[in-house]
mmCIF file of C-alpha atoms and ligand atoms in Angstrom:
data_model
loop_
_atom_site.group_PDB
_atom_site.id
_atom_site.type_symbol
_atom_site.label_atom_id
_atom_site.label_comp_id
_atom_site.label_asym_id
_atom_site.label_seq_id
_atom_site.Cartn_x
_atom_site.Cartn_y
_atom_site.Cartn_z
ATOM 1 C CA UNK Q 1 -10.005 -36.104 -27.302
ATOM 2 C CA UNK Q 2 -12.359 -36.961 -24.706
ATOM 3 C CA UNK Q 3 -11.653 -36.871 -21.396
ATOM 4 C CA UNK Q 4 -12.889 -39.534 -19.177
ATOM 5 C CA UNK Q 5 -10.928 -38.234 -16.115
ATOM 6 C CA UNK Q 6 -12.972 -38.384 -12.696
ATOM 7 C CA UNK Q 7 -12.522 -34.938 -12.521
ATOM 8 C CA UNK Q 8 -11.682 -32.066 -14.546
ATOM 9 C CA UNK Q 9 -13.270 -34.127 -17.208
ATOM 10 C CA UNK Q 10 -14.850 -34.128 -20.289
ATOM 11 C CA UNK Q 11 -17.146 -30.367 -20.360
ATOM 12 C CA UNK Q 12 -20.410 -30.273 -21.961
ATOM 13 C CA UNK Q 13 -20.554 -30.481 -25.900
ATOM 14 C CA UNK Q 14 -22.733 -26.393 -25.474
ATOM 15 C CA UNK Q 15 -20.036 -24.648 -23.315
ATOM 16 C CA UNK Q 16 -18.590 -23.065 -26.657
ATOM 17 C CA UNK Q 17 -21.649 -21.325 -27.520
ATOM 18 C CA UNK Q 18 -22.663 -20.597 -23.780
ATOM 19 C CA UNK Q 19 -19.295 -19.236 -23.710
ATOM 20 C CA UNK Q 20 -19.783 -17.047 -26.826
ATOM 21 C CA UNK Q 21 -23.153 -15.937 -25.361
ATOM 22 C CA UNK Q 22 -21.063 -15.038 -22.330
ATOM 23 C CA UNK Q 23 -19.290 -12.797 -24.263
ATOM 24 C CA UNK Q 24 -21.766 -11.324 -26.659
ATOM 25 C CA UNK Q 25 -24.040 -10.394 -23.448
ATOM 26 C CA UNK Q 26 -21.402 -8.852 -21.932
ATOM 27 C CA UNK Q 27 -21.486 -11.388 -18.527
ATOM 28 C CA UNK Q 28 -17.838 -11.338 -18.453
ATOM 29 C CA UNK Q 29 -17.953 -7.821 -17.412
ATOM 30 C CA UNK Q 30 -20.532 -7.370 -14.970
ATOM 31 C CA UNK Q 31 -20.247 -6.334 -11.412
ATOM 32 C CA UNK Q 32 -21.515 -8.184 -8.305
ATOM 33 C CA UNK Q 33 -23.165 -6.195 -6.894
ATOM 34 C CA UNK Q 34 -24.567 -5.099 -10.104
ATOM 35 C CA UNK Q 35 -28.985 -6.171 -10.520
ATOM 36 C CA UNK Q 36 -27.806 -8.119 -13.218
ATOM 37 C CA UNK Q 37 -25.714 -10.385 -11.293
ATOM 38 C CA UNK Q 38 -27.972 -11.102 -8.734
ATOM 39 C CA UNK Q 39 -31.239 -11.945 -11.458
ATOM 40 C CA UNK Q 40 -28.208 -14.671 -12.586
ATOM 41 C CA UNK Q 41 -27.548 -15.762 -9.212
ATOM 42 C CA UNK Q 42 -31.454 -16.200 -8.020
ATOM 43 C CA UNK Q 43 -32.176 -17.760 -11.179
ATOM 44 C CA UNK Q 44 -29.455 -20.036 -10.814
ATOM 45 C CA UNK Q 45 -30.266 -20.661 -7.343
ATOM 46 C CA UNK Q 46 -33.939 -21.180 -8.359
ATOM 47 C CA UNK Q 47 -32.804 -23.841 -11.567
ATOM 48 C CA UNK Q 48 -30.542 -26.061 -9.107
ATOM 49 C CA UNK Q 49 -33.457 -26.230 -6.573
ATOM 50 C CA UNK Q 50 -36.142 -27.174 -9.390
ATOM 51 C CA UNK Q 51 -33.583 -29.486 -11.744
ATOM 52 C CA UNK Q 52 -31.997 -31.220 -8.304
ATOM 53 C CA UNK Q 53 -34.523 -31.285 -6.050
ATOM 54 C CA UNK Q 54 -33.124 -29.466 -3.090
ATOM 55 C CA UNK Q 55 -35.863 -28.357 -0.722
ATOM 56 C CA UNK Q 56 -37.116 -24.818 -1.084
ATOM 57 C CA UNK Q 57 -36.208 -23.873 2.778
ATOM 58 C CA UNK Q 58 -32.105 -25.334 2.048
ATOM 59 C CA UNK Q 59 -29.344 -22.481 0.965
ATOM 60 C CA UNK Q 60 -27.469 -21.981 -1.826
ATOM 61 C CA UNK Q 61 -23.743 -20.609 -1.459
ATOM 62 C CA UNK Q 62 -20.829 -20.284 -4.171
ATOM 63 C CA UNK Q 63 -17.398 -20.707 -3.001
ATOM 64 C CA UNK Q 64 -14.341 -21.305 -5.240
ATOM 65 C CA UNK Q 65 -14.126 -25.318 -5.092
ATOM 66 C CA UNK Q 66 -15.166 -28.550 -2.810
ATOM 67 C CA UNK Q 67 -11.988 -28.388 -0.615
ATOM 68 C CA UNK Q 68 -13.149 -24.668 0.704
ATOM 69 C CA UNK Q 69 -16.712 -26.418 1.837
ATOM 70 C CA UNK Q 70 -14.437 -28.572 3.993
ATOM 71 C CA UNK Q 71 -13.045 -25.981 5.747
ATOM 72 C CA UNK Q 72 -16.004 -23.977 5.824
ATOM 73 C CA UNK Q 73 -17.570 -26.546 7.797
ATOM 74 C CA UNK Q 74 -14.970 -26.790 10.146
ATOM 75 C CA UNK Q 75 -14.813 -22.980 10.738
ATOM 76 C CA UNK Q 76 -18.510 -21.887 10.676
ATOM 77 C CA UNK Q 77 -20.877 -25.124 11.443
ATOM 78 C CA UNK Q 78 -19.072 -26.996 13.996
ATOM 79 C CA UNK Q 79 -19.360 -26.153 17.343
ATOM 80 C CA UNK Q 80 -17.240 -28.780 19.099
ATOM 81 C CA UNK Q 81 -15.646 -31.467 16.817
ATOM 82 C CA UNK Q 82 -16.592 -33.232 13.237
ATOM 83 C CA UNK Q 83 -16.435 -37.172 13.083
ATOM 84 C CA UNK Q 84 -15.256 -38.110 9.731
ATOM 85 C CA UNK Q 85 -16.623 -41.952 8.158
ATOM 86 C CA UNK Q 86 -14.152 -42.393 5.700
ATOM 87 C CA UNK Q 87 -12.963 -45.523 3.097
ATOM 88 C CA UNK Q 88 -10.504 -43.437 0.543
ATOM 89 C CA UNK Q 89 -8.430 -40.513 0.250
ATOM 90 C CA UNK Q 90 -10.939 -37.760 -0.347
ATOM 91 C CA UNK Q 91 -12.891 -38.297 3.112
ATOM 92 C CA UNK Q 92 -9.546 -39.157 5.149
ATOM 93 C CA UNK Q 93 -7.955 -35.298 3.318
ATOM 94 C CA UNK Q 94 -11.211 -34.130 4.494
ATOM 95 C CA UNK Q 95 -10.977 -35.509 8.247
ATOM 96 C CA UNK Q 96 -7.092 -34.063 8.475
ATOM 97 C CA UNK Q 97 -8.411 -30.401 6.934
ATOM 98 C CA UNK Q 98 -11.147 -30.438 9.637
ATOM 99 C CA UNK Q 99 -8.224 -31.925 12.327
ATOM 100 C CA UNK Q 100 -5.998 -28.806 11.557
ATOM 101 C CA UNK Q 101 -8.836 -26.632 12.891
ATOM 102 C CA UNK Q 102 -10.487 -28.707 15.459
ATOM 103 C CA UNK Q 103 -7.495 -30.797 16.910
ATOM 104 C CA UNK Q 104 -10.261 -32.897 18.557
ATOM 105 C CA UNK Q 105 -11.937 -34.638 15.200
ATOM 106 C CA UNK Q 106 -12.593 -37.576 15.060
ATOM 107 C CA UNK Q 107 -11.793 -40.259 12.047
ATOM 108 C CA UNK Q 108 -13.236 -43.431 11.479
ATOM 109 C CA UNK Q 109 -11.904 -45.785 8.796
ATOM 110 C CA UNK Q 110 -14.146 -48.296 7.202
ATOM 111 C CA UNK Q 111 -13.824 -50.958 4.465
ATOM 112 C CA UNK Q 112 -14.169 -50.271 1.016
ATOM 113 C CA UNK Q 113 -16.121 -53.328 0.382
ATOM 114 C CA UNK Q 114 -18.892 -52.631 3.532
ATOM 115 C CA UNK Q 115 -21.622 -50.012 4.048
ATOM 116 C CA UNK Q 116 -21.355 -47.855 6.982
ATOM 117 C CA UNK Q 117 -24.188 -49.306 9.669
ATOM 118 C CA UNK Q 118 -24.890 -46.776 11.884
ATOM 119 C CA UNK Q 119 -25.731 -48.530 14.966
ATOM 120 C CA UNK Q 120 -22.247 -50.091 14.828
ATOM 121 C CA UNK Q 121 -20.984 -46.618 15.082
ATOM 122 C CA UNK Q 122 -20.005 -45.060 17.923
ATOM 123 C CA UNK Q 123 -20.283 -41.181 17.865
ATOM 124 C CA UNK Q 124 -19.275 -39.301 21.174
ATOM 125 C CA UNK Q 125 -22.309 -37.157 22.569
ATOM 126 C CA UNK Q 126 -19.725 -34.216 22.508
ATOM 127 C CA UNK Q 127 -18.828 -34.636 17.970
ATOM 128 C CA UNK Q 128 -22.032 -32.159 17.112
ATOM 129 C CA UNK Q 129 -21.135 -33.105 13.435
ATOM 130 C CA UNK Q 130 -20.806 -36.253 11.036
ATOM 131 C CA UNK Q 131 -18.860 -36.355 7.657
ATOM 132 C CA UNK Q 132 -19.805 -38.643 5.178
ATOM 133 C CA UNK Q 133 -18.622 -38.682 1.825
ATOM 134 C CA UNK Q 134 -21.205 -39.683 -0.687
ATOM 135 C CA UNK Q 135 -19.163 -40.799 -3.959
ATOM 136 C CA UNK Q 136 -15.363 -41.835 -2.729
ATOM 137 C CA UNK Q 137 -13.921 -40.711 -6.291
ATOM 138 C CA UNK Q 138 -10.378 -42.283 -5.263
ATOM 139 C CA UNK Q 139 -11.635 -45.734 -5.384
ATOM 140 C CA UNK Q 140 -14.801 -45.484 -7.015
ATOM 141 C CA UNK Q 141 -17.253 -46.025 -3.892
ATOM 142 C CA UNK Q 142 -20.461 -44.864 -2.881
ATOM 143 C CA UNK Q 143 -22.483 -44.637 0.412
ATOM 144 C CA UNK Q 144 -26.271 -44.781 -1.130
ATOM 145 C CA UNK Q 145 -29.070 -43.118 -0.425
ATOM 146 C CA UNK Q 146 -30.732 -45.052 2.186
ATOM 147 C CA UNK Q 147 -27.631 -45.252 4.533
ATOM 148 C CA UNK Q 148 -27.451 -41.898 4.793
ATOM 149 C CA UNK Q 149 -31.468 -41.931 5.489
ATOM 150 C CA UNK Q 150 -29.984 -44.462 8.314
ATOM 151 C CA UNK Q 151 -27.697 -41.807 9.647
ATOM 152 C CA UNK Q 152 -30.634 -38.969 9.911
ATOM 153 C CA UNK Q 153 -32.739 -41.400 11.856
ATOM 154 C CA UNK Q 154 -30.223 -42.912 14.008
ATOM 155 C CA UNK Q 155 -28.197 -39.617 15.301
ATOM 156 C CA UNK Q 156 -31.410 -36.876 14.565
ATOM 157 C CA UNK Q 157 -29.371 -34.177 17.092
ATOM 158 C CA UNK Q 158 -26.461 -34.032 14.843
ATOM 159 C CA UNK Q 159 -25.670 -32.190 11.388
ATOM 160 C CA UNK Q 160 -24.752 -34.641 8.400
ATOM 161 C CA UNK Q 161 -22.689 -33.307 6.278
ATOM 162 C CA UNK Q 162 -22.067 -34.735 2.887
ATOM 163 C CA UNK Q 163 -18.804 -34.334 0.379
ATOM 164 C CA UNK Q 164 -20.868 -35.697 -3.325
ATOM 165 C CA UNK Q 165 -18.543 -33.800 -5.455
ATOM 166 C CA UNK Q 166 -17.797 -36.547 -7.762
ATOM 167 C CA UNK Q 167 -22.045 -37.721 -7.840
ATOM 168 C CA UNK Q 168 -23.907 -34.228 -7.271
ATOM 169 C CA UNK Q 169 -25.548 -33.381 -10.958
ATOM 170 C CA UNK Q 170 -25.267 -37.161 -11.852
ATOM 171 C CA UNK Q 171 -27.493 -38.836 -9.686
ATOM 172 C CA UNK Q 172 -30.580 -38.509 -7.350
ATOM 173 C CA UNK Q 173 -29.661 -37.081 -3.726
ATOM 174 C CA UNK Q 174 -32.217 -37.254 -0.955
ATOM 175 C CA UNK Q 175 -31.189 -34.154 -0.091
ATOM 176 C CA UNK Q 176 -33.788 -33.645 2.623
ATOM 177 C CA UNK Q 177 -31.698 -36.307 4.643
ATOM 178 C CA UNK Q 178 -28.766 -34.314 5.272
ATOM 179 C CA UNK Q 179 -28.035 -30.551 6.470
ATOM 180 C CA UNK Q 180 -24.835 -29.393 4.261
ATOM 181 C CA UNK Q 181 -23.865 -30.581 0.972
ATOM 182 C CA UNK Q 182 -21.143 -29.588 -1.288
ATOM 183 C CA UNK Q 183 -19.766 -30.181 -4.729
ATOM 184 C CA UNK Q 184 -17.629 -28.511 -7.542
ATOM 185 C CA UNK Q 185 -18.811 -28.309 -10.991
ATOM 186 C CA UNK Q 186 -15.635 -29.717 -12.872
ATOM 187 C CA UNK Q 187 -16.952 -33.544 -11.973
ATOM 188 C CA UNK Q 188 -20.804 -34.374 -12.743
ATOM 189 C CA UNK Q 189 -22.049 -30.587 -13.743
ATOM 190 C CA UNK Q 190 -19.334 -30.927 -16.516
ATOM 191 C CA UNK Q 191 -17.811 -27.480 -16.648
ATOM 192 C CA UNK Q 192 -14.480 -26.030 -16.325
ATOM 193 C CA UNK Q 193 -13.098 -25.921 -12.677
ATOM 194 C CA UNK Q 194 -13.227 -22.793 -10.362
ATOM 195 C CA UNK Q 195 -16.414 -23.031 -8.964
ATOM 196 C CA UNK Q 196 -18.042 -24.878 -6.075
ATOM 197 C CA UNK Q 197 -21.661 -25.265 -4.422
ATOM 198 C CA UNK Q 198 -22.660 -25.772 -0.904
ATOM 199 C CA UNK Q 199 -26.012 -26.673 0.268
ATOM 200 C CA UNK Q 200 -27.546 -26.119 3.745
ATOM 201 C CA UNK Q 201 -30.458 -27.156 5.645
ATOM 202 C CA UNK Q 202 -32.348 -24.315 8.118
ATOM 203 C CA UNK Q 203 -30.747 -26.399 11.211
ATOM 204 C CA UNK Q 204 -26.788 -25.996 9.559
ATOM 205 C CA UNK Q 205 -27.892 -22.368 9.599
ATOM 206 C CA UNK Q 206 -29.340 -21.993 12.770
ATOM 207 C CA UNK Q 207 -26.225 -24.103 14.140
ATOM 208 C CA UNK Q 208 -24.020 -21.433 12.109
ATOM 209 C CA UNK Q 209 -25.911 -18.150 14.264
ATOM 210 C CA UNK Q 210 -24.897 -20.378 17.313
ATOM 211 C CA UNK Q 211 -21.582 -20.831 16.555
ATOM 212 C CA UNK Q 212 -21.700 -17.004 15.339
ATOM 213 C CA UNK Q 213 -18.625 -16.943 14.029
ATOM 214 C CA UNK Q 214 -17.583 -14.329 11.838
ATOM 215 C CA UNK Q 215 -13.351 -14.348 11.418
ATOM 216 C CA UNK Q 216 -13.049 -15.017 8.328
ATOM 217 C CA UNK Q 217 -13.653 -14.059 4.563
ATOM 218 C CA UNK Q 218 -15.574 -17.554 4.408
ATOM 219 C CA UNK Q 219 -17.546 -17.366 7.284
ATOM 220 C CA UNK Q 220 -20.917 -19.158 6.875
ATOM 221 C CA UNK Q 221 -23.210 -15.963 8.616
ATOM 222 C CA UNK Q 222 -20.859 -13.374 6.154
ATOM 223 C CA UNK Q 223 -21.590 -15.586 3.059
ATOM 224 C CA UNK Q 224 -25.171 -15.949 3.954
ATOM 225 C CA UNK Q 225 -25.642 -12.273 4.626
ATOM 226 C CA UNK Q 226 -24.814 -12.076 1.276
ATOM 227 C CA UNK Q 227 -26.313 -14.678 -0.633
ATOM 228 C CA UNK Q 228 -29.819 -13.510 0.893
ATOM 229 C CA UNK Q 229 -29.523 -10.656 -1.252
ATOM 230 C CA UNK Q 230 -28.153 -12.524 -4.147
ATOM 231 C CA UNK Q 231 -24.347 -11.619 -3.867
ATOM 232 C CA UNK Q 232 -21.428 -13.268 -3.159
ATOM 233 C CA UNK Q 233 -19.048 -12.630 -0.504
ATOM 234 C CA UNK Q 234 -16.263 -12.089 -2.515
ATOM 235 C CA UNK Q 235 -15.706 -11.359 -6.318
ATOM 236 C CA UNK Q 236 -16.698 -14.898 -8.006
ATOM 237 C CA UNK Q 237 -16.211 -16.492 -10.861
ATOM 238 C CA UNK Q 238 -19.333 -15.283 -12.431
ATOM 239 C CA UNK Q 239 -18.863 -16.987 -16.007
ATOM 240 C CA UNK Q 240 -18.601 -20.216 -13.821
ATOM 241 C CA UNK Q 241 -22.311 -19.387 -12.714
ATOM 242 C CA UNK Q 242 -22.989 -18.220 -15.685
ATOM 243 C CA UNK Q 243 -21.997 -21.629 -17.504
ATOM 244 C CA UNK Q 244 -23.631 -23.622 -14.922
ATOM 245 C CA UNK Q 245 -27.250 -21.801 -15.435
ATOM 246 C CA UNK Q 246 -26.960 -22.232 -19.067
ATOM 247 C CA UNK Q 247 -25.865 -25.886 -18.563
ATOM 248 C CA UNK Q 248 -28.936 -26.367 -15.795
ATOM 249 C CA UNK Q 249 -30.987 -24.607 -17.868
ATOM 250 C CA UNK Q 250 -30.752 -27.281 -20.632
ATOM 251 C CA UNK Q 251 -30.587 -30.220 -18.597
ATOM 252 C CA UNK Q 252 -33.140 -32.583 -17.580
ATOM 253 C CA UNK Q 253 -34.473 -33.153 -14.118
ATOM 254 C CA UNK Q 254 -32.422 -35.111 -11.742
ATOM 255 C CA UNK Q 255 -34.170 -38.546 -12.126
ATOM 256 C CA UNK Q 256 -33.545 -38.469 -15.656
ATOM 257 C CA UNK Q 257 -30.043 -38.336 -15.421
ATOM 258 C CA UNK Q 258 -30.190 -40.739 -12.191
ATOM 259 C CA UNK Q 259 -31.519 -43.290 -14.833
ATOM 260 C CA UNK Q 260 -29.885 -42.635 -17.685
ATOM 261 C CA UNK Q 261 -25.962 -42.092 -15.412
ATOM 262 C CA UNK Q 262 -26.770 -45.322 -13.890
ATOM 263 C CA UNK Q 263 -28.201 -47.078 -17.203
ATOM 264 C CA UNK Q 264 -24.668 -45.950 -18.637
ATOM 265 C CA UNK Q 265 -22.687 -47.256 -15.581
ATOM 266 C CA UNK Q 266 -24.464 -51.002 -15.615
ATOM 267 C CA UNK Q 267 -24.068 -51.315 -19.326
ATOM 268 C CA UNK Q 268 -20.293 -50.848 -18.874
ATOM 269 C CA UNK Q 269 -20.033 -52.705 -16.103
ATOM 270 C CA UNK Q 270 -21.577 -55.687 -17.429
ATOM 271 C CA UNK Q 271 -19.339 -55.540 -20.448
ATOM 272 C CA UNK Q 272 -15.485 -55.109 -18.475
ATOM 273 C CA UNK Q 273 -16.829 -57.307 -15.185
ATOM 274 C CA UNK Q 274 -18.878 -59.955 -17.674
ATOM 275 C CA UNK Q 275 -17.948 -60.049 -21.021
ATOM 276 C CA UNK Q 276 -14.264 -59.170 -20.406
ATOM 277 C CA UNK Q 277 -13.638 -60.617 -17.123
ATOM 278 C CA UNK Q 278 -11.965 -57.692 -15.552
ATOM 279 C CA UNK Q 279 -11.814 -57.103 -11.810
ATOM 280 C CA UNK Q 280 -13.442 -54.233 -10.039
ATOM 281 C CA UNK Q 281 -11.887 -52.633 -7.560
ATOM 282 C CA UNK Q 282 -15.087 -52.415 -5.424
ATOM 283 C CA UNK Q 283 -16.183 -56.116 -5.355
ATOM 284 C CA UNK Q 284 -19.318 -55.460 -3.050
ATOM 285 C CA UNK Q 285 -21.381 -54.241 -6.274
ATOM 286 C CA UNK Q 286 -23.861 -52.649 -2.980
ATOM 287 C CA UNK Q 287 -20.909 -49.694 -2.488
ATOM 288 C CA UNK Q 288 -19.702 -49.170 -6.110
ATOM 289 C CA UNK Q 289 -20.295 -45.775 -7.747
ATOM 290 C CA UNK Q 290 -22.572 -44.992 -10.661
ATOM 291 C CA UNK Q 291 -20.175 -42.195 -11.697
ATOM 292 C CA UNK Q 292 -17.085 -43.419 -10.782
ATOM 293 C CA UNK Q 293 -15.782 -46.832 -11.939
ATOM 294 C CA UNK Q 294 -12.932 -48.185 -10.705
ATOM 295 C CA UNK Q 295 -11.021 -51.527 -12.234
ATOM 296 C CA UNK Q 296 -8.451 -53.402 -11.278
ATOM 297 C CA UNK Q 297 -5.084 -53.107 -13.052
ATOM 298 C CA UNK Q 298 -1.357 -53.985 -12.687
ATOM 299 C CA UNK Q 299 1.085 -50.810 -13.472
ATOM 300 C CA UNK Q 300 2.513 -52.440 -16.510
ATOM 301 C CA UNK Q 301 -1.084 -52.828 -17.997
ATOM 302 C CA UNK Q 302 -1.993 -49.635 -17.068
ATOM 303 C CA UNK Q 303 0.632 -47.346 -18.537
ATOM 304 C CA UNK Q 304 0.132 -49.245 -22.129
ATOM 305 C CA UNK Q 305 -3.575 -49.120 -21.627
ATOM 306 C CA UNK Q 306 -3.279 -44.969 -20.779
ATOM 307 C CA UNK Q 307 -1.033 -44.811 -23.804
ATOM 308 C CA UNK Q 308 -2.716 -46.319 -26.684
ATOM 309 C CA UNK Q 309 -6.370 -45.089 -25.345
ATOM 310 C CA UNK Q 310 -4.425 -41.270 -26.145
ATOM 311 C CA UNK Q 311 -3.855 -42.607 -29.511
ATOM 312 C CA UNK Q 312 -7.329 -43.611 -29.787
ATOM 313 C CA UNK Q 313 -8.728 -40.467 -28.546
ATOM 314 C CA UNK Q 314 -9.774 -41.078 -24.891
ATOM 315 C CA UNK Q 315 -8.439 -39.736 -21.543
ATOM 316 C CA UNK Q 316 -8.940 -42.156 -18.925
ATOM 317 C CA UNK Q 317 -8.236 -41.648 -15.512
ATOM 318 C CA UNK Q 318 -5.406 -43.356 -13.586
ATOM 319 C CA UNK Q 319 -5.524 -44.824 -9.713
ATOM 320 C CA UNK Q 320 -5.585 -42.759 -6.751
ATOM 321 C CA UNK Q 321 -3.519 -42.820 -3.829
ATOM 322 C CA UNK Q 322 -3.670 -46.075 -1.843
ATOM 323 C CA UNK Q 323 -5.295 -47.262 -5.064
ATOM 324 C CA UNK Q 324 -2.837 -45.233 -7.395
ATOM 325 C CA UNK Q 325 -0.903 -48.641 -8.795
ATOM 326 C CA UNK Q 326 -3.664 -51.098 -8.836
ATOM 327 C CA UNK Q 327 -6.245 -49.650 -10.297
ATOM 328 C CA UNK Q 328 -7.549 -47.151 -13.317
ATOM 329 C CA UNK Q 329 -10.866 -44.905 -12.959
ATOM 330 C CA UNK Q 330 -13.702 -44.183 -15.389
ATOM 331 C CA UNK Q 331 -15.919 -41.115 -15.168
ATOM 332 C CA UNK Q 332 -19.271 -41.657 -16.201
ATOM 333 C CA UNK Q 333 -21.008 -38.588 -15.842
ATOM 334 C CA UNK Q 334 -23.698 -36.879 -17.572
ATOM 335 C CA UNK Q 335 -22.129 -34.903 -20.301
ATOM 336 C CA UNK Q 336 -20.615 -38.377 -21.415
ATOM 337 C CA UNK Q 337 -22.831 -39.557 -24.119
ATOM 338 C CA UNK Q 338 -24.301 -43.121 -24.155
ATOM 339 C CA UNK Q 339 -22.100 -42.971 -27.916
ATOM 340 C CA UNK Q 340 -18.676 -42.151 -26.026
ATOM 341 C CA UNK Q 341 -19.463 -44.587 -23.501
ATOM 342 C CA UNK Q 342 -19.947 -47.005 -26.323
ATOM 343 C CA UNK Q 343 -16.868 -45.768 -28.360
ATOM 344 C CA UNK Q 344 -14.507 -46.265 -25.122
ATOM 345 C CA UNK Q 345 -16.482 -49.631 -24.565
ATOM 346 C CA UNK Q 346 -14.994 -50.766 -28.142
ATOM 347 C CA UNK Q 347 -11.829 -49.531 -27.415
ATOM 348 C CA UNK Q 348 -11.597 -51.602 -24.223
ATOM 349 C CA UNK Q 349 -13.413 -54.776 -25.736
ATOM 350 C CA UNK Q 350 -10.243 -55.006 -28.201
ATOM 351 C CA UNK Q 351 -7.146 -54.086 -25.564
ATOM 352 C CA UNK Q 352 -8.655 -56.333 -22.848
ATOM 353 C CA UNK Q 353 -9.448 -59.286 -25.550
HETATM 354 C C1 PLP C 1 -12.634 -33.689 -6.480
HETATM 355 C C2 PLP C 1 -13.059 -33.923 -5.107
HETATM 356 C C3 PLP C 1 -12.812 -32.996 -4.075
HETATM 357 C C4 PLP C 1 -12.002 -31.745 -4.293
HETATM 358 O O1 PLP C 1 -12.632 -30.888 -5.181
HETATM 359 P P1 PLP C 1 -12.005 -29.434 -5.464
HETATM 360 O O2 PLP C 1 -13.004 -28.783 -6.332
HETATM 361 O O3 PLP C 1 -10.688 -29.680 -6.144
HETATM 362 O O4 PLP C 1 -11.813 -28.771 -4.170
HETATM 363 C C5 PLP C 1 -13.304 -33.266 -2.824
HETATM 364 N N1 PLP C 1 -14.006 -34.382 -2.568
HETATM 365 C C6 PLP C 1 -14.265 -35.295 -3.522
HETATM 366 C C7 PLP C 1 -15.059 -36.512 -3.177
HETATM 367 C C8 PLP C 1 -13.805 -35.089 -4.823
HETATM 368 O O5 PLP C 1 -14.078 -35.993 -5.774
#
């Protein structure tokens, strides 16, 4: 079976041995404040910075998943209010988590078909923080790399913050162009869930000693206290890190993947939008995801199409709220082979013909 599911999806084909390693080095086992956990956790640190390309003066933090980086942000970085840019139902659940802690936060809805401008949006002097979220995995959007270059040069006195859980590990992120970044590793760094990443420039830092706040388990300074010495704040999921230093460790450098994730994503485009004249549900190819793919479907379709693709070996992932009944989802991340992509291309070449 093989899980094309925009997250938890399909895990790399090495996790069984990495796993077995885990076990026969006795990883499972170790404490965290033990050296050997923190020579895992630099060198981890060290592999995401050299294999993404995140600048050498940004931060690395673990924290369980990509829903606790929302709320860290809204705890420890912002200092008055967050304004959220938001087309689907990840950055809108963001905007509300950050509303139930700053009542004041701002959202801002925009068109799944349009790229955020922004000179045509208006943030108040006051917001000290804006939310963008890179890959919109519930409808299979994307806000590319050069928009959110726009943002840094148009509002330079505020922190961007930006959700790519769904695109982080699958394709290139300027990350230089934005101050906090978070993922989780069950979407493009294809491991098992129950482990999440956040990024942060020197200026979300210095914004955090500001803000100083220090209330909670989660608190940014507490987390960086310890992460300076290569520890977590808490107990954490150390054969997650484990895994994903294995998995980095093996991978190539981010612009390979870029080309090869989006190599993968035209090919099946070309064949469900051209060849088999399906609909997607992001017409404005400019905002469409590499890694998530999004097509148009009625319900009826759908729940024969999810039922014989079982039979046929392949997971595929349904609609998502607004979205949920007219549309089903296609990971295409980087432990997805260019042979699965082809099997599942087969497989849809004969149901939609
Ligand atoms: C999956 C996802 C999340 C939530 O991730 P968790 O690890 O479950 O917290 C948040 N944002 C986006 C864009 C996602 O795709």
């Amino acid at each position: 079976m093989i899980s094309f599911s925009a997250g938890p999806s399909k895990v790399h084909d090495n996790i069984p041995r990495y796993l077995q390693d885990a076990c026969d080095e006795g990883i499972l086992s170790i404490n965290h404040r033990s050296k050997e956990f923190m020579s895992l956790c630099r060198f981890t640190f060290d592999l995401l910075k050299r294999k993404l390309d995140i600048p050498g003066d940004y931060s690395i933090f673990f924290t369980s998943s990509a829903t606790e980086g929302w709320e860290i942000i809204a705890q420890s970085l912002t200092k008055t209010y967050s304004s959220h840019l938001y087309n689907g139902a990840f950055g809108q659940k963001w905007f509300q988590y950050a509303q139930k802690l700053n009542p004041q936060t701002k959202g801002i809805a925009f068109d799944i078909n349009q790229l955020p401008h922004p000179e045509q949006i208006e943030i108040t002097d006051e917001s000290d923080i804006i939310c963008l979220t890179q890959n919109e995995t519930s409808n299979g959007s994307q806000i590319p790399d050069p928009i959110i270059f726009q943002f840094r040069e148009h509002f330079p006195d505020k922190l961007l913050a930006i959700d790519a859980t769904s695109s982080m590990g699958g394709i290139y992120l300027g990350f230089q162009h934005a101050d906090i970044w978070f993922a989780s590793v069950q979407k493009c760094f294809g491991l098992p869930a129950g482990l999440g990443l956040l990024i942060c420039s020197p200026a979300a830092l210095e914004q955090a000693r500001k803000i100083g706040d220090r209330k909670h388990y989660n608190s940014l300074l507490f987390m960086a206290d310890n992460a300076a010495k290569f520890q977590t704040h808490y107990t954490p999921n150390v054969l997650g890190i484990y895994l994903l230093m294995r998995s980095l460790k093996d991978s190539s450098k981010i612009e390979k993947t870029d080309l090869k994730t989006k190599m993968k994503s035209s090919l099946m485009q070309e064949m469900l939008f051209g060849k088999l004249k399906q609909m997607p549900l992001v017409e404005n190819a400019e905002c469409r995801s590499d890694t998530v793919l999004a097509i148009k479907v009625d319900k009826k379709q759908w729940t024969k199409l999810a039922e014989i693709a079982k039979k046929e070996g392949f997971i595929l992932g349904g609609g998502y709220g607004e979205w949920k009944e007219q549309s089903f989802r296609i990971a295409n991340f980087p432990q997805h082979s260019k042979e699965e992509h082809k099997r599942l291309g087969k497989f849809l070449q004969v149901f939609f013909s």
